Amino acid sequence: MAEFAHSSAEDSALVRASQRGDTDAFEELVARHRDKIYARAFSMMRNEEEAIDLSQEAWVKGWQRLVQFQGDSSFATWITRIVINLCLDELRKQKRRRTESIEEMDEESGGVERQMPVVTTNPTERLERGELRQRIDQALAQMSNEHRTVLVLHEFEEMEYKEIAKAMDCSIGTVMSRLFYARRKLASLLADLKQ
Amino acid sequence: MTEEQQLKVQAFLDGELPESEGQEVAAWLASDSDASALLGELKNTRAALKEFDSPATAGVKLPESREFYWSKIKREIERTTPVAAPAPKASLFHWFRRVLMPLGTLAALALVAVVAIHSFSGGQHPMPMAANVMLGDPGALTYRDDAQDMTVVWLSYPAENKFAETSSGDTLSPK
């Protein structure tokens, strides 16, 4: 009976119940949004195991910080921001562990992409949805973490340049440059894959 | 096209330019085919990404069952959430400490008072005895009889300090 009530309740009611310590209500929230949270973690990390771990960590943090949730945004948006921040932290840790300089590599690659001829074909018109998805997925996998992240935050999370700069701890100019490079790289990869 | 111009086209698409600058760029885009083509490519890419991430076409599914995925979250929540201390069990010992000990102390006080009044009223000793309650320790009473040259220390049961634990109860100590 209680389970049925949870499954038919709105997110806001489940959040209020969770804030009172109802873990069954929180489990329902997890069940509803787990695919989206996992998908966002996967889009940033490109690693299934890491995405699962980080998404679960996000849910635990969400539970711990639930009292701070005031309903200014939707619950889904709020928990998505938590998983994004966890992914950004993890990517920073991974970057520190890497010996190569991503910044230098980015500048070199970006220079090439800026001079690339404009792609005039529209991939959404030529490809089936499933195929388009698959090709974009492959293209995202080929990008560096920095370029993929800026693309995810801007295109999927609709964050402004300054918000991304703050989240990624870089300048607005760097965000613009990375975003431009990532878009052009994606356009070229989709064009290549089509041929 | 310079890098700065390319980034302006992008900022125009993203609505990140101030209104006045946006109008300037719009006019420039209308007259520059290269800039206009670049804007078209950026728009197409953006549309493809929107399609990729739309709920209708989102194909990414968590590769774990609901139960298994939740079990790890629940375990971590239970591990990190502070557990409230359990209420103490109501035992005979606790009942004794809470109720009988104060009563015992009061009874001892009353006894000392009765003995003191009785001795004083006898007239043989103006102030033959002194009863001293050690307020710092409600479980102990000291009774001093100057006439008998005797001190009695009453310790309530159960013993709560090291001294009391090693003592058998009332203690006599010579002056």
XYZ file of C-alpha atoms in Angstrom:
370
model
C 0.000 0.000 0.000
C 2.769 2.401 1.036
C 4.790 1.387 -2.020
C 1.857 2.239 -4.273
C 1.545 5.650 -2.619
C 5.213 6.350 -3.275
C 5.056 5.293 -6.882
C 2.110 7.580 -7.588
C 3.406 10.566 -5.613
C 4.952 13.615 -7.248
C 8.640 14.331 -6.872
C 7.981 17.240 -4.513
C 5.995 15.004 -2.138
C 8.693 12.346 -2.251
C 11.328 14.978 -1.499
C 9.381 16.205 1.544
C 8.960 12.632 2.785
C 12.669 11.977 2.231
C 13.552 15.113 4.161
C 11.653 13.575 7.076
C 13.850 10.483 6.800
C 11.636 8.257 4.642
C 14.148 6.121 2.741
C 11.366 4.378 0.799
C 10.391 7.744 -0.684
C 14.022 8.419 -1.538
C 14.313 5.012 -3.184
C 11.405 5.966 -5.430
C 13.227 9.172 -6.424
C 16.315 7.128 -7.201
C 14.273 4.717 -9.314
C 12.723 7.574 -11.274
C 15.885 9.506 -12.064
C 18.664 6.921 -11.907
C 18.919 6.507 -15.694
C 19.285 10.245 -16.277
C 21.853 10.647 -13.495
C 23.821 7.680 -14.748
C 23.593 8.931 -18.348
C 24.952 12.332 -17.339
C 27.836 10.750 -15.423
C 28.551 8.470 -18.372
C 28.473 11.353 -20.856
C 31.213 13.052 -18.859
C 33.313 10.067 -17.798
C 32.847 7.705 -20.774
C 33.423 4.823 -18.404
C 30.593 2.582 -17.221
C 32.076 1.624 -13.871
C 33.047 5.171 -12.962
C 29.645 6.427 -14.050
C 27.863 3.905 -11.814
C 30.060 4.720 -8.809
C 29.760 8.490 -9.245
C 26.018 8.359 -9.786
C 25.592 6.324 -6.603
C 27.842 8.749 -4.737
C 25.629 11.561 -6.013
C 22.541 9.900 -4.556
C 24.239 9.477 -1.189
C 25.311 13.129 -1.206
C 21.799 14.077 -2.295
C 20.361 12.289 0.722
C 22.833 13.955 3.056
C 22.118 17.432 1.650
C 18.401 16.985 1.183
C 17.588 19.441 3.965
C 19.315 22.134 1.877
C 17.031 21.532 -1.104
C 14.506 24.363 -1.109
C 12.768 23.584 -4.386
C 14.249 26.542 -6.307
C 14.843 24.147 -9.189
C 13.374 20.742 -9.916
C 14.728 17.829 -7.928
C 16.063 16.279 -11.141
C 18.045 19.439 -11.935
C 19.369 19.606 -8.368
C 20.575 16.008 -8.259
C 22.021 16.351 -11.780
C 24.158 19.276 -10.620
C 25.460 17.134 -7.769
C 26.550 14.352 -10.116
C 28.122 16.909 -12.494
C 30.178 18.388 -9.666
C 31.323 14.932 -8.607
C 32.338 14.139 -12.192
C 34.219 17.434 -12.472
C 36.090 16.645 -9.251
C 36.963 13.188 -10.529
C 38.136 14.553 -13.886
C 40.357 17.066 -12.076
C 41.884 14.260 -10.039
C 42.491 12.240 -13.174
C 44.023 15.225 -14.913
C 46.437 15.770 -12.044
C 47.462 12.141 -12.327
C 48.176 12.429 -16.025
C 51.660 13.533 -16.979
C 50.851 15.075 -20.336
C 49.685 18.665 -20.660
C 46.116 18.737 -21.862
C 46.237 22.518 -22.235
C 49.044 22.339 -24.794
C 47.347 19.533 -26.674
C 44.077 21.462 -26.745
C 45.696 24.538 -28.222
C 47.357 22.572 -30.986
C 44.234 20.614 -31.874
C 42.037 23.684 -31.633
C 44.249 25.495 -34.118
C 43.729 22.778 -36.680
C 39.963 22.657 -36.126
C 39.585 26.406 -36.500
C 41.006 26.198 -40.024
C 38.821 23.250 -41.006
C 36.364 23.865 -43.873
C 32.768 24.380 -42.808
C 30.571 21.270 -42.842
C 27.406 22.132 -44.706
C 25.448 18.893 -44.329
C 22.915 18.600 -41.538
C 23.326 15.290 -39.669
C 19.833 15.378 -38.149
C 18.261 15.398 -41.615
C 20.325 12.586 -43.051
C 20.501 10.092 -40.218
C 17.969 7.987 -38.375
C 17.671 8.851 -34.698
C 19.309 5.651 -33.527
C 22.184 6.007 -35.946
C 22.650 9.648 -35.077
C 22.802 8.744 -31.410
C 25.386 6.083 -32.026
C 27.588 8.363 -34.101
C 27.445 11.231 -31.670
C 28.289 8.769 -28.919
C 31.352 7.637 -30.850
C 32.358 11.213 -31.575
C 32.056 12.222 -27.900
C 34.220 9.255 -26.950
C 37.008 10.588 -29.155
C 37.117 14.001 -27.488
C 39.277 14.978 -24.565
C 37.591 15.198 -21.181
C 37.768 19.001 -21.233
C 36.100 19.395 -24.611
C 33.452 16.797 -23.934
C 32.671 18.312 -20.533
C 32.215 21.828 -21.858
C 29.925 20.464 -24.549
C 27.854 18.496 -22.052
C 27.496 21.424 -19.677
C 26.551 23.891 -22.406
C 24.425 21.780 -24.729
C 22.822 19.323 -22.334
C 22.701 21.280 -19.090
C 22.203 24.638 -20.815
C 24.730 26.366 -18.604
C 26.001 29.821 -19.560
C 29.669 30.506 -20.331
C 30.316 32.062 -16.925
C 28.659 29.170 -15.091
C 30.820 26.680 -16.970
C 33.936 28.746 -16.317
C 33.188 28.695 -12.608
C 32.421 24.975 -12.572
C 35.543 24.077 -14.551
C 37.728 26.630 -12.803
C 38.887 28.342 -15.992
C 38.332 31.621 -17.853
C 35.309 32.431 -20.022
C 37.715 32.715 -22.974
C 38.859 29.145 -22.388
C 35.250 27.969 -22.233
C 34.465 29.692 -25.545
C 37.559 28.257 -27.172
C 36.925 24.714 -25.920
C 33.273 24.845 -26.889
C 34.086 26.068 -30.366
C 36.691 23.393 -30.860
C 34.384 20.661 -29.515
C 31.536 21.692 -31.831
C 33.717 21.815 -34.902
C 35.355 18.520 -34.000
C 31.927 16.938 -33.600
C 30.774 18.349 -36.929
C 33.827 16.941 -38.684
C 33.506 13.559 -36.986
C 29.839 13.286 -37.953
C 30.672 14.280 -41.505
C 33.453 11.708 -41.707
C 31.290 8.981 -40.283
C 28.592 9.690 -42.819
C 30.843 9.055 -45.763
C 37.945 34.768 -40.530
C 39.933 35.439 -37.395
C 39.599 33.363 -34.232
C 37.922 36.294 -32.521
C 35.324 36.511 -35.287
C 34.678 32.788 -35.133
C 34.081 32.972 -31.397
C 31.737 35.931 -31.945
C 29.634 33.856 -34.326
C 29.419 31.187 -31.670
C 28.589 33.682 -28.911
C 25.873 35.111 -31.163
C 24.348 31.649 -31.565
C 24.484 31.053 -27.822
C 22.925 34.418 -26.975
C 25.978 35.440 -25.018
C 26.539 38.814 -26.705
C 25.210 42.111 -25.346
C 22.221 43.355 -27.351
C 24.095 46.111 -29.193
C 26.946 43.793 -30.174
C 24.464 41.124 -31.175
C 22.865 43.502 -33.670
C 26.269 44.309 -35.150
C 27.115 40.629 -35.562
C 23.706 39.912 -37.103
C 24.338 42.579 -39.722
C 27.789 41.185 -40.406
C 26.433 37.611 -40.715
C 23.907 38.791 -43.300
C 26.667 40.131 -45.507
C 29.425 37.542 -44.950
C 28.832 34.111 -46.491
C 31.712 32.413 -44.626
C 30.441 33.641 -41.292
C 26.918 32.645 -42.238
C 28.084 29.131 -43.239
C 29.897 28.729 -39.954
C 26.777 29.772 -38.094
C 24.849 27.121 -40.047
C 27.305 24.395 -39.096
C 27.202 25.358 -35.429
C 23.394 25.334 -35.519
C 23.332 21.872 -37.104
C 25.730 20.501 -34.524
C 23.685 21.969 -31.721
C 20.490 20.466 -33.145
C 22.152 17.053 -33.403
C 23.234 17.229 -29.760
C 19.746 18.238 -28.634
C 18.376 15.221 -30.435
C 21.028 13.051 -28.821
C 20.138 14.146 -25.295
C 16.367 14.416 -25.634
C 14.348 12.161 -23.312
C 12.520 10.676 -26.292
C 15.687 9.285 -27.790
C 17.891 8.859 -24.750
C 19.083 5.308 -24.937
C 21.481 5.213 -22.014
C 20.150 2.876 -19.349
C 21.760 2.044 -16.067
C 23.222 -1.441 -16.476
C 22.133 -2.559 -12.992
C 18.838 -3.666 -11.531
C 16.883 -1.250 -9.362
C 17.375 -3.413 -6.271
C 21.095 -3.907 -6.701
C 21.749 -0.257 -7.498
C 19.681 0.946 -4.534
C 21.207 -1.562 -2.098
C 24.629 0.079 -2.339
C 23.165 3.565 -1.925
C 21.104 2.453 1.057
C 24.076 0.780 2.701
C 26.134 3.951 2.315
C 23.294 6.122 3.606
C 22.942 3.919 6.689
C 26.694 3.889 7.218
C 27.068 7.669 7.055
C 23.840 8.737 8.757
C 24.367 9.134 12.502
C 22.205 6.680 14.412
C 20.296 8.034 17.405
C 21.452 6.524 20.709
C 19.018 3.820 21.842
C 16.918 4.617 24.882
C 18.282 2.922 28.013
C 16.444 -0.209 29.039
C 14.236 0.136 32.086
C 15.829 -2.365 34.461
C 15.404 -2.970 38.170
C 18.850 -1.521 38.749
C 18.002 1.723 36.973
C 14.703 1.949 38.813
C 16.561 1.423 42.084
C 19.050 4.147 41.322
C 16.440 6.626 40.230
C 13.874 6.109 42.960
C 15.293 4.339 45.971
C 18.618 6.125 46.245
C 17.129 9.576 46.861
C 14.641 8.040 49.250
C 17.457 6.285 51.115
C 19.359 9.525 51.387
C 16.306 11.299 52.767
C 15.759 8.498 55.263
C 19.353 8.748 56.437
C 19.009 12.508 56.834
C 15.849 12.028 58.856
C 17.563 9.463 61.082
C 20.473 11.767 61.787
C 18.090 14.605 62.544
C 16.063 12.479 64.964
C 19.167 11.290 66.803
C 20.507 14.825 66.999
C 17.250 16.242 68.340
C 16.897 13.404 70.793
C 20.405 13.887 72.193
C 20.049 17.659 72.331
C 16.777 17.483 74.189
C 18.370 15.184 76.819
C 20.397 18.107 78.162
C 23.436 16.048 78.971
C 25.405 17.370 76.043
C 24.692 20.905 74.816
C 25.952 20.063 71.348
C 27.022 16.487 71.703
C 26.793 15.548 68.071
C 27.124 17.078 64.675
C 25.521 15.753 61.575
C 27.231 16.707 58.397
C 25.754 16.053 55.015
C 28.323 16.053 52.270
C 26.398 17.964 49.679
C 28.942 17.259 46.997
C 28.098 13.573 47.213
C 24.415 12.923 47.884
C 25.156 9.265 48.313
C 27.297 9.772 51.457
C 26.509 11.090 54.938
C 28.914 11.760 57.777
C 27.772 11.593 61.400
C 30.101 12.846 64.106
C 29.576 12.075 67.806
C 32.033 14.119 69.868
C 30.928 12.526 73.096
C 31.703 9.053 71.854
C 34.660 10.287 69.893
C 33.234 8.576 66.842
C 32.560 9.359 63.189
C 30.076 7.395 61.115
C 30.093 7.610 57.339
C 26.940 6.329 55.610
C 27.408 5.265 52.037
C 24.317 4.594 49.963
C 24.134 1.402 47.965
C 25.139 0.721 45.178
C 28.738 1.802 45.433
C 29.656 4.517 42.921
C 33.262 5.230 43.670
C 36.416 3.372 44.287
C 36.402 3.972 48.017
C 32.874 2.715 48.419
C 33.511 -0.343 46.258
C 36.243 -1.516 48.590
C 34.239 -0.756 51.713
C 31.649 -2.981 53.213
C 29.213 -0.225 54.121
C 29.332 1.864 57.301
C 32.795 2.861 58.284
C 34.090 3.649 61.701
C 37.093 5.786 61.996
C 38.830 6.771 65.211
C 39.495 10.417 65.897
